[in-house]
CSV table of C-alpha atoms and ligand atoms in Angstrom, one decimal:
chain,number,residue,atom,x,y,z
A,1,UNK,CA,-115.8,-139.2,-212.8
A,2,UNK,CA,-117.2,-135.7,-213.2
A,3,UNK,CA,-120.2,-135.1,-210.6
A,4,UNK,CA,-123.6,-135.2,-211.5
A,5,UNK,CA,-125.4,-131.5,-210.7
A,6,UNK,CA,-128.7,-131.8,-209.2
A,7,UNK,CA,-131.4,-129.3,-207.8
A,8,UNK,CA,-133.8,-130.1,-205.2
A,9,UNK,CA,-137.8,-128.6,-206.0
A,10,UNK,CA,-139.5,-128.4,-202.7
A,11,UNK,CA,-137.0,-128.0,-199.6
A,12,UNK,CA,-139.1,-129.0,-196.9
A,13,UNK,CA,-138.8,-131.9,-194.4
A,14,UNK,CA,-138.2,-134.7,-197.6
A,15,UNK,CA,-136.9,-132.1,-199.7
A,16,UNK,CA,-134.2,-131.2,-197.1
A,17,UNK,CA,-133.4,-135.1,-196.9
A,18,UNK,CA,-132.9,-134.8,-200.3
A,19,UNK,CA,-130.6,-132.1,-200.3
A,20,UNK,CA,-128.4,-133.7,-198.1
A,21,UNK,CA,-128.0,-136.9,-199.6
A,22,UNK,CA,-126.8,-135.2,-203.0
A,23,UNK,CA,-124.7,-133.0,-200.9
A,24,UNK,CA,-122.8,-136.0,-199.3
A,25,UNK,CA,-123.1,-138.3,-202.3
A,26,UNK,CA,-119.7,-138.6,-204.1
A,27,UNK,CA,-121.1,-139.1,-207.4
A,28,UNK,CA,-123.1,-135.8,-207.1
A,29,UNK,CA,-122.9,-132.0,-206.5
A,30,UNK,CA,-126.0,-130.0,-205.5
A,31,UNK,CA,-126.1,-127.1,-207.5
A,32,UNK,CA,-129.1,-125.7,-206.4
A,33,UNK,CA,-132.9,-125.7,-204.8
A,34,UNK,CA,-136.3,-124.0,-205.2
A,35,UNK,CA,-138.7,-123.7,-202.7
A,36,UNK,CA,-141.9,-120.7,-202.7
A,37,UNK,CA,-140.8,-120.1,-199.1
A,38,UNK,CA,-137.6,-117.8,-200.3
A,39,UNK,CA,-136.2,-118.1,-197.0
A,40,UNK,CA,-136.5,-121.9,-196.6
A,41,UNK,CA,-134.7,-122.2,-200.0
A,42,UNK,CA,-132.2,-119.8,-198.4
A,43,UNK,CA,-131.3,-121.8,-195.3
A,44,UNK,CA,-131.1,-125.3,-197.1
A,45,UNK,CA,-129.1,-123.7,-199.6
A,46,UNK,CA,-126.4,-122.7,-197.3
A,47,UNK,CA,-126.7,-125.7,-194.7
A,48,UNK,CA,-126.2,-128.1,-197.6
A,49,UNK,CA,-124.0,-126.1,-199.8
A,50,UNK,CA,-126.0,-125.2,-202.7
A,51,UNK,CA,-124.4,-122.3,-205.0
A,52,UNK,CA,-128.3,-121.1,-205.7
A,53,UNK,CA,-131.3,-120.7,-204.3
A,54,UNK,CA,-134.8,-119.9,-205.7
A,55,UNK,CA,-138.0,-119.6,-205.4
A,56,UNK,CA,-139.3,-120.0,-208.8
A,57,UNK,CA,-138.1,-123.7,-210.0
A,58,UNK,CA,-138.1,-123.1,-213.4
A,59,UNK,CA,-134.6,-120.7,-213.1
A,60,UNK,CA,-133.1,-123.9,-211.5
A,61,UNK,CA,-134.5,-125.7,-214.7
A,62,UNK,CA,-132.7,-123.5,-216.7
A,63,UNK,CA,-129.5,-123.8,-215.4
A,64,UNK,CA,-127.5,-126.4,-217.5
A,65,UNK,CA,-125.0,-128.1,-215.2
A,66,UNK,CA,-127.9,-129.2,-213.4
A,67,UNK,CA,-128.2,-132.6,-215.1
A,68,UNK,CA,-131.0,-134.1,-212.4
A,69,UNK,CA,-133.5,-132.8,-209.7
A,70,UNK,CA,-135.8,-134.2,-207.3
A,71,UNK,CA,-139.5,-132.8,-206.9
A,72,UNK,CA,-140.7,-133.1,-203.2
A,73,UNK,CA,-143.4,-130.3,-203.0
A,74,UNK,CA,-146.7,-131.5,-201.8
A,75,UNK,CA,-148.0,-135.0,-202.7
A,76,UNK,CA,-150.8,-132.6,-205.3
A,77,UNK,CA,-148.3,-130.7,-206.6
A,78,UNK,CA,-146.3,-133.1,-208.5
A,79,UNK,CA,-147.2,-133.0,-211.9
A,80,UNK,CA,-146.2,-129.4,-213.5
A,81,UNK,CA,-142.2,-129.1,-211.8
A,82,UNK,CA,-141.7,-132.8,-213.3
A,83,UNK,CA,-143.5,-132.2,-216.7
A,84,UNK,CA,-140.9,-128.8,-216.8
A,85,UNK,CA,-137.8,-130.7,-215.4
A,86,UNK,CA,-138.7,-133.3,-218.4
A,87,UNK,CA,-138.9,-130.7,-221.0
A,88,UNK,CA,-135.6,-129.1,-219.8
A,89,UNK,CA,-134.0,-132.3,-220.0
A,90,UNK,CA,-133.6,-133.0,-216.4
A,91,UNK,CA,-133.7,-136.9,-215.2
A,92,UNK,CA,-136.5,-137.0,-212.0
A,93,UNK,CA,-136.6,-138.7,-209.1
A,94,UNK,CA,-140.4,-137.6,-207.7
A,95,UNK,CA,-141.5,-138.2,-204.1
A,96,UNK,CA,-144.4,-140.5,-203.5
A,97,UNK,CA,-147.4,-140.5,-204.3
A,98,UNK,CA,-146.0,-139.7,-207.7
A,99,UNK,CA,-149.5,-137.8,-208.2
A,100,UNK,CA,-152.9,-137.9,-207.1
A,101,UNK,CA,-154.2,-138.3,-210.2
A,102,UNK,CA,-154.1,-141.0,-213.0
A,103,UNK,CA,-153.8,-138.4,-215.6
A,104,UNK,CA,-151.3,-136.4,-213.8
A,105,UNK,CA,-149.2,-139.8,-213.1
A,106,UNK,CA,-149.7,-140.2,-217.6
A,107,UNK,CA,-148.7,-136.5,-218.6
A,108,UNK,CA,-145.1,-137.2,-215.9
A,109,UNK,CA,-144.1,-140.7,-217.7
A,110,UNK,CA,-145.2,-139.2,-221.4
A,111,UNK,CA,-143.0,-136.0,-220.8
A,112,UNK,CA,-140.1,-138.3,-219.2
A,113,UNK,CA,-140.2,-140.6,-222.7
A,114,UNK,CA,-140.3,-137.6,-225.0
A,115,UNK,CA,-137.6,-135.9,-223.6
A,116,UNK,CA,-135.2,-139.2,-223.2
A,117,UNK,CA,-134.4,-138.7,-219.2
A,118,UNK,CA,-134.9,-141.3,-216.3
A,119,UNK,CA,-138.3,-141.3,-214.3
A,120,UNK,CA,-138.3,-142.7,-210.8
A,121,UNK,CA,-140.7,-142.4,-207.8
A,122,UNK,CA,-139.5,-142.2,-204.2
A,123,UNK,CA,-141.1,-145.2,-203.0
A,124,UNK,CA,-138.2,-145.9,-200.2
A,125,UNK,CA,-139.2,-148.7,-198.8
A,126,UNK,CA,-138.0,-150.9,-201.5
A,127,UNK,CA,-134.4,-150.0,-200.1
A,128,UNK,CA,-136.4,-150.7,-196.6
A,129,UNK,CA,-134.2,-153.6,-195.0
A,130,UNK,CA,-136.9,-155.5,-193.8
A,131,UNK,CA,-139.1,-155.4,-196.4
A,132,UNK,CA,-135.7,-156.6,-198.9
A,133,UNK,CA,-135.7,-160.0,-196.5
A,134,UNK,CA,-139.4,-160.3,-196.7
A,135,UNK,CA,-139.4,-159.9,-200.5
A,136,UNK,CA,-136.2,-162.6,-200.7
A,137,UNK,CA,-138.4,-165.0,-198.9
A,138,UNK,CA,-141.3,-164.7,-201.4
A,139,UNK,CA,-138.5,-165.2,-204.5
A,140,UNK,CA,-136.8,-167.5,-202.8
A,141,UNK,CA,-140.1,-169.7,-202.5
A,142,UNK,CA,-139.6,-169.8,-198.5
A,143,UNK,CA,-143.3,-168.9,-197.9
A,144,UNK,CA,-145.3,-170.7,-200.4
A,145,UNK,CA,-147.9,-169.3,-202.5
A,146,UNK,CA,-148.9,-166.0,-201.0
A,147,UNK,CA,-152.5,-166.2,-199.5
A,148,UNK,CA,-152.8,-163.4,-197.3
A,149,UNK,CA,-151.3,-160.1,-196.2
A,150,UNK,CA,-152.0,-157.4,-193.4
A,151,UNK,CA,-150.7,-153.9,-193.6
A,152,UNK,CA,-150.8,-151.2,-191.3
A,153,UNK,CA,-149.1,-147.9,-191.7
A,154,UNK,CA,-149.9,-145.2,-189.2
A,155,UNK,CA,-148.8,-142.0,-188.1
A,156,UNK,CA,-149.7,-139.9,-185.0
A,157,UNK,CA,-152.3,-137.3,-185.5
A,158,UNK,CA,-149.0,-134.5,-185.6
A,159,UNK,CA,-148.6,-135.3,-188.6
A,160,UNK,CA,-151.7,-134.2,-189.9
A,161,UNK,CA,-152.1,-131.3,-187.6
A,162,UNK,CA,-148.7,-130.1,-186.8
A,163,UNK,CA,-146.0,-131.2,-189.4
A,164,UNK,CA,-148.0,-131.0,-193.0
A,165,UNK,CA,-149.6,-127.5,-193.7
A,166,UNK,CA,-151.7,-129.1,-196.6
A,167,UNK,CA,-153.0,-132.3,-194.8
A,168,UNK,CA,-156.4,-131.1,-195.9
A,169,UNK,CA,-155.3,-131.6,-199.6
A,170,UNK,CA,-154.0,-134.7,-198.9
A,171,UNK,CA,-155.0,-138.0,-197.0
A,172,UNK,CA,-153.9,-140.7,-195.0
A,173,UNK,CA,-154.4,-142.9,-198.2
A,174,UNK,CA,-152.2,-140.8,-200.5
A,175,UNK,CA,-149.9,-140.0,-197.9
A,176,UNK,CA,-149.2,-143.4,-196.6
A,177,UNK,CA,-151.3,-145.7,-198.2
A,178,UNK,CA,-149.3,-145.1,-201.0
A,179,UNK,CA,-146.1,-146.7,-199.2
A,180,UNK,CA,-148.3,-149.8,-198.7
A,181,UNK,CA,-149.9,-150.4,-202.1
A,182,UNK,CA,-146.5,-150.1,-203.7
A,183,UNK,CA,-145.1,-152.6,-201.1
A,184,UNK,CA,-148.0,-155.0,-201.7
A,185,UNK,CA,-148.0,-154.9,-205.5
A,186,UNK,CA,-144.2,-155.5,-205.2
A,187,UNK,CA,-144.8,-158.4,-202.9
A,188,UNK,CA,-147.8,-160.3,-204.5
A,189,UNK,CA,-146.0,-159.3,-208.4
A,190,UNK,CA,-149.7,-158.6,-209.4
A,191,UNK,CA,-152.2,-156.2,-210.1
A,192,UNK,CA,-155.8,-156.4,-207.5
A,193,UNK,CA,-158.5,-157.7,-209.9
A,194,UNK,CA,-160.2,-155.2,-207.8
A,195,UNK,CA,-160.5,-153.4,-204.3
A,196,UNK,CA,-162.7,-152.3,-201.5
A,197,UNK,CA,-162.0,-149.2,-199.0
A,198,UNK,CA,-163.8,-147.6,-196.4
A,199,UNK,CA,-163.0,-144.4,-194.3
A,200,UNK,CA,-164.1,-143.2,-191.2
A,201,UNK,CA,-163.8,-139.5,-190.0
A,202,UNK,CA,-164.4,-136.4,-187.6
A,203,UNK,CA,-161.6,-135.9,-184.8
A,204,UNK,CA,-159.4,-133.9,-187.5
A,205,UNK,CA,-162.5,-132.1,-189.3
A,206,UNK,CA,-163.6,-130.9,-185.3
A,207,UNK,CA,-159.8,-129.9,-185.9
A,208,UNK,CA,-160.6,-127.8,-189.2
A,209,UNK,CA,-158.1,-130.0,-190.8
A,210,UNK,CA,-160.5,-131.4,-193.9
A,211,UNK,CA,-159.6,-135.1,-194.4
A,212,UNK,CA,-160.4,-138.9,-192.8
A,213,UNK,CA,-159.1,-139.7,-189.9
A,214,UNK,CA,-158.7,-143.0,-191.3
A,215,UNK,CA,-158.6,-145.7,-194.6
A,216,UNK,CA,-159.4,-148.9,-194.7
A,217,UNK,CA,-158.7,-151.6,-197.8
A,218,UNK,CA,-159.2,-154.5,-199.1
A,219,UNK,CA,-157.0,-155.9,-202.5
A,220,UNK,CA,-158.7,-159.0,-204.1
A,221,UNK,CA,-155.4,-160.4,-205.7
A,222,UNK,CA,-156.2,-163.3,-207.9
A,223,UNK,CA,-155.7,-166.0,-205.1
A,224,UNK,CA,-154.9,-164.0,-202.1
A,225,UNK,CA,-156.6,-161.0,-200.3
A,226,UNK,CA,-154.7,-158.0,-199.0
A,227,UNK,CA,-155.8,-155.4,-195.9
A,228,UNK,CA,-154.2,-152.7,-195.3
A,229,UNK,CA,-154.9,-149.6,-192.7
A,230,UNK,CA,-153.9,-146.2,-192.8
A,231,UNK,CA,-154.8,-144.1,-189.5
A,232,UNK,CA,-153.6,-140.5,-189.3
A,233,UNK,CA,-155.0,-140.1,-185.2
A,234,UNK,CA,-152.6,-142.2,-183.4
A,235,UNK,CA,-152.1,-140.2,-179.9
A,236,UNK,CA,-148.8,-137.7,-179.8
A,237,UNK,CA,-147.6,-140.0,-176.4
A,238,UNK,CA,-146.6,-142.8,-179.3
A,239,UNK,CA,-143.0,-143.8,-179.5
A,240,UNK,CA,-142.6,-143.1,-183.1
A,241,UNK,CA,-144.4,-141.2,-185.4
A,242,UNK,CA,-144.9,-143.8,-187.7
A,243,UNK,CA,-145.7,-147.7,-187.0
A,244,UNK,CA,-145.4,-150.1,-189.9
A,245,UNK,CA,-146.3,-153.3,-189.7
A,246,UNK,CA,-146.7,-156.1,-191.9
A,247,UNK,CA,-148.0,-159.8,-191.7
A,248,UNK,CA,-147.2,-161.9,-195.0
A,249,UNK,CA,-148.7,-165.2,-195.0
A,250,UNK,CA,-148.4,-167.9,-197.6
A,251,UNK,CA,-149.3,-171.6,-198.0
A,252,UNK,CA,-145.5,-172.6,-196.9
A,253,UNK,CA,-144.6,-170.1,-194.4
A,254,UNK,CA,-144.9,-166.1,-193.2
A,255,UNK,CA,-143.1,-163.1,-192.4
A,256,UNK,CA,-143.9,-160.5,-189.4
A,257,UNK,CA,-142.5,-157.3,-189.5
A,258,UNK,CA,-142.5,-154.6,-187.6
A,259,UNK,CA,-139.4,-151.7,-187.8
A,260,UNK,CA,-141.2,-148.9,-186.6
A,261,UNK,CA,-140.8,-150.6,-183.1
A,262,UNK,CA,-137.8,-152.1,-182.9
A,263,UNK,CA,-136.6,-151.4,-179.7
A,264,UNK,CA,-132.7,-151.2,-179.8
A,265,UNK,CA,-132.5,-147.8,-178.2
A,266,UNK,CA,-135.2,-146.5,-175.9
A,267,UNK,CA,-135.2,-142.7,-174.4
A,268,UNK,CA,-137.6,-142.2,-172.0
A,269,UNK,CA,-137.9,-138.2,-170.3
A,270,UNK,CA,-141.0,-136.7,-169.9
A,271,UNK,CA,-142.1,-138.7,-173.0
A,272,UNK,CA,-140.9,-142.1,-174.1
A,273,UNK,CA,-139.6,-142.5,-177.3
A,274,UNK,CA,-137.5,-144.7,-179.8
A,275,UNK,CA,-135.0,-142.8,-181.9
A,276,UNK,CA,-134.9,-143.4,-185.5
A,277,UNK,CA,-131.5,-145.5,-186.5
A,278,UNK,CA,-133.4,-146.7,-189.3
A,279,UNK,CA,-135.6,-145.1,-191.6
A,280,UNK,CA,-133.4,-141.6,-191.9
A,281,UNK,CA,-130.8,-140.6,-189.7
A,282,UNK,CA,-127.6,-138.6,-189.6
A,283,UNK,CA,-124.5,-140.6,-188.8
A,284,UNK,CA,-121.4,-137.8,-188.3
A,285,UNK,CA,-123.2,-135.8,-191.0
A,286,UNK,CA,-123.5,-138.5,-193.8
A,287,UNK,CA,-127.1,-139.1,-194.1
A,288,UNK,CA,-127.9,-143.2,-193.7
A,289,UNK,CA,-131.2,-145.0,-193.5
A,290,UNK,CA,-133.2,-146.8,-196.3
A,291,UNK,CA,-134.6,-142.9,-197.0
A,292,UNK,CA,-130.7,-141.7,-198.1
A,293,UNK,CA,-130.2,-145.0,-199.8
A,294,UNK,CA,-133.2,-145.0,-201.8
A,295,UNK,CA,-132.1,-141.3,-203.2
A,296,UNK,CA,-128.6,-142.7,-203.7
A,297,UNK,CA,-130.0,-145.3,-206.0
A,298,UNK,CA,-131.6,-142.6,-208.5
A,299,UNK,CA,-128.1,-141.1,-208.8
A,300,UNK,CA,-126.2,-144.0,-209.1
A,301,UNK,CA,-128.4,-144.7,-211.9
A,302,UNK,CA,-128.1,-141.2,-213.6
A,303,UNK,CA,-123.9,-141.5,-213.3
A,304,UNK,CA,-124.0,-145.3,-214.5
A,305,UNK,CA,-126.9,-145.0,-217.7
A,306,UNK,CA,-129.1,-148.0,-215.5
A,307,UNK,CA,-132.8,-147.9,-215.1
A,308,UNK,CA,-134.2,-146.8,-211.6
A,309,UNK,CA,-135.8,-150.3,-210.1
A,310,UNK,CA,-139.0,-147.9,-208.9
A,311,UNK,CA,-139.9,-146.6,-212.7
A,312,UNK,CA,-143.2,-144.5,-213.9
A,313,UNK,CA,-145.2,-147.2,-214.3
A,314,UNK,CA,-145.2,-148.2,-211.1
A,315,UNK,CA,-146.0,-145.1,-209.2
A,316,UNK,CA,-148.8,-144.6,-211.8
A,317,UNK,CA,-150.4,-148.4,-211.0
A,318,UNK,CA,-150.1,-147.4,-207.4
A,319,UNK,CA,-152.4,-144.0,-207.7
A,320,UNK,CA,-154.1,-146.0,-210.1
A,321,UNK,CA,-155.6,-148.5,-207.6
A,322,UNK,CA,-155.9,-145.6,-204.8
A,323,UNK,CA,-157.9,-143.5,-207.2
A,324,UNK,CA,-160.0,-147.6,-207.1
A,325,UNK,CA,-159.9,-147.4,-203.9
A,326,UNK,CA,-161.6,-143.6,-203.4
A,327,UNK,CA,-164.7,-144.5,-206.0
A,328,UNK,CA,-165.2,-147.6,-203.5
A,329,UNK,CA,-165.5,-145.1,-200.7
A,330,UNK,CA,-167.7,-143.4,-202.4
A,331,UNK,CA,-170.0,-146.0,-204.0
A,332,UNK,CA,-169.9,-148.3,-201.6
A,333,UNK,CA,-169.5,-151.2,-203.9
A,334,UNK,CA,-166.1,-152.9,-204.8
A,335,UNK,CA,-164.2,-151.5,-208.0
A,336,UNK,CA,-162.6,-153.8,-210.1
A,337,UNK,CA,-159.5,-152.0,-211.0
A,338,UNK,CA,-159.1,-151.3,-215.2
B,401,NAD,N1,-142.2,-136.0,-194.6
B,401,NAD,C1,-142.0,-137.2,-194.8
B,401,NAD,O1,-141.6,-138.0,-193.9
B,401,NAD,C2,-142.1,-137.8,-196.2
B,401,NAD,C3,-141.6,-139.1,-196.3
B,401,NAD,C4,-141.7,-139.6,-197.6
B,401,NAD,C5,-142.2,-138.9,-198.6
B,401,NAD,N2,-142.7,-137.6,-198.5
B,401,NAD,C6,-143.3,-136.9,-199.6
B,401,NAD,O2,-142.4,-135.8,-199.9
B,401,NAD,C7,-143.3,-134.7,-200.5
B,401,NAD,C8,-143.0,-133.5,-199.6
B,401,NAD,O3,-143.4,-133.7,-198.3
B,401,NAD,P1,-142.8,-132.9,-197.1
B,401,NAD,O4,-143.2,-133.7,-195.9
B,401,NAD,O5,-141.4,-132.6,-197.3
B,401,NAD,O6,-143.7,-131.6,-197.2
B,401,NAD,P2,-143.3,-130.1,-196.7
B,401,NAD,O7,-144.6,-129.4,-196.7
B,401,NAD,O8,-142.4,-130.2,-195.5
B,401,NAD,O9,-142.4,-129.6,-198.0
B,401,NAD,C9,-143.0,-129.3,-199.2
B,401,NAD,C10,-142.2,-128.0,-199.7
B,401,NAD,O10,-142.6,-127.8,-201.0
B,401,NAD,C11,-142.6,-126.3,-201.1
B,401,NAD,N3,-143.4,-126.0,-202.3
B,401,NAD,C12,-144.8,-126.0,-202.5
B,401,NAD,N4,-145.1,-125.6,-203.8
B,401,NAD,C13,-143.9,-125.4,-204.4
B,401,NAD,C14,-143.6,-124.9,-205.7
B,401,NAD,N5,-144.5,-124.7,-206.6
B,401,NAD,N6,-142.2,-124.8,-206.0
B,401,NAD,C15,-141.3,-125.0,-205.1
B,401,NAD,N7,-141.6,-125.4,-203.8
B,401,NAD,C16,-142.8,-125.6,-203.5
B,401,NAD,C17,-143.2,-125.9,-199.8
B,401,NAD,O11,-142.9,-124.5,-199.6
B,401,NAD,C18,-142.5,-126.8,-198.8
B,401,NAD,O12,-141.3,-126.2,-198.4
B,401,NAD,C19,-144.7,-135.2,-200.4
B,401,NAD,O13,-145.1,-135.7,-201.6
B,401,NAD,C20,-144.7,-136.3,-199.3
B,401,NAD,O14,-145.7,-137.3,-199.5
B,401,NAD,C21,-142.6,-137.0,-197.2
């Protein structure tokens, strides 16, 4: 079968994970990436074996053996590279939040059906191990009718500070809240007749980093109610830089979870922390983790004609409900969500 060529937009941390899953993938060939930061572009290129590198994305858009791209620039920055790739009849696999705004998340599945090409949105956890077992249990009918559900997704405060330059721009909501509405809507298999959040802030603005230090939310399901957290403070001393957790309860049974933790190897120096063999890692160079296999997926889908399970529509529902979620902080009142 001849390879698929794809191009990477946006070679940072995600971007490079990206890169390196096309590069090892055998049903794909990375042709090239783009990146403003020339010589970031540069060193991914050669690390992963690109031919190209650019720093304008719309010369890797006109190249034509590249058949597919992925766009992981910032979570605001979304919309235009996709909308392009579309019109140059690229397929697009789009890191999460698919966009921060509703009409941003309309103009990306419009383009995508014009042009004829394949739309997903990076929401990995779907390929997420843990959350595959929890979601067989609510098919399944193991747990009943789902009442209740806590989620908590938080990352230490270097995120915000040290890791994202454009933290300001973003939030703890879009940045991981949007991992945990998807999972929810996916779990319940229904829209919030409407929502409630609430943020609380300071310790990053004394920072001059301009966004919450936290969200809060609350999804009114028809028959169930939803909570999920997202703090962006935890202290640097944590093992992990992320903790997820989730409690799923329904009338028959309930699922705990909680990955981030799982303690199967433990390195403690002058810091104690729990290596990731999980989410992304690098196993004799081949990338593994639910991360690699949720990229794997888009591909597969591009070589094979199938549609992507994470579509559009989805990723718009999910900024669609945070965008609820932001005129409840605002107003103070619960949204019902259109
Ligand atoms: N870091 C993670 O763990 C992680 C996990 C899942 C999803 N994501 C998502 O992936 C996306 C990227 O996040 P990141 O952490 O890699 O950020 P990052 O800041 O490390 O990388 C973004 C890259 O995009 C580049 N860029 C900005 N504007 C560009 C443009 N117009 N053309 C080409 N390149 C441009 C930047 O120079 C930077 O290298 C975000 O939407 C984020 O929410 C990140």
């Amino acid at each position: 079968m001849k390879k698929i060529g794809v191009g990477v937009i946006g070679v940072g941390i995600q971007g490079e994970r990206h890169a390196a899953v096309y590069a090892n993938n055998p049903l794909s060939k990375l042709i090239a990436v783009a990146d403003i930061d020339g010589a970031k572009a540069e060193r991914i290129a050669r690390k992963y074996g690109a031919e190209v590198y650019f720093t304008d994305y719309h010369k890797l858009l006109d190249m034509d053996e590249i058949v597919a791209v992925s766009i992981a620039t910032p979570d605001f920055l979304h919309r235009d590279p996709c909308i392009a790739a579309a019109e140059a009849g690229k397929h697009v696999l789009v890191e999460k939040p698919m966009a921060t705004s509703v009409s941003d998340c309309q103009a990306m599945i419009d383009a995508c059906r014009k042009a004829g090409v394949k739309l997903m949105v990076a929401f990995h956890n779907r390929w997420n191990p843990v959350f595959v077992q929890t979601k067989l249990s609510v098919t399944n009918g193991d747990l009943g009718k789902l009442v209740y559900a806590y989620a908590r997704l938080n990352d230490t405060i270097y995120v915000p500070t040290k890791m994202l330059s454009w933290a300001s721009r973003s939030s703890s909501l879009w940045f991981l809240g949007s991992h945990v509405i998807d999972l929810l809507l996916w779990l319940f298999e229904e829209k919030p007749i409407k929502v409630y959040g609430f943020q609380r802030g300071g310790k990053l603005k004394s920072m001059g980093i301009d966004t919450p230090d936290l969200y809060g939310y609350v999804l009114y399901f028809k028959d169930a109610i939803a909570f999920g957290e997202n703090v962006w403070i935890l202290p640097d001393g944590s093992p992990t830089i992320a903790e997820f957790k989730l409690e799923l309860i329904g009338d028959k049974g309930c699922v705990y979870t909680d990955h981030s933790r799982g303690r199967s190897i433990e390195k403690i120096t002058d810091r104690y922390i729990i290596p990731d063999t999980y989410v992304y890692y690098d196993l004799y160079g081949k990338p593994l983790g639910f991360t690699a296999e949720c990229v794997n997926h888009f591909i597969e889908c591009v070589a094979m004609d199938r549609e992507p399970i994470v579509k559009g529509e989805d990723g718009l529902i999910v900024t669609k409900i945070i965008s609820s979620i932001l005129e409840s902080v605002d107003r103070l009142a619960e949204i019902y969500v259109s």
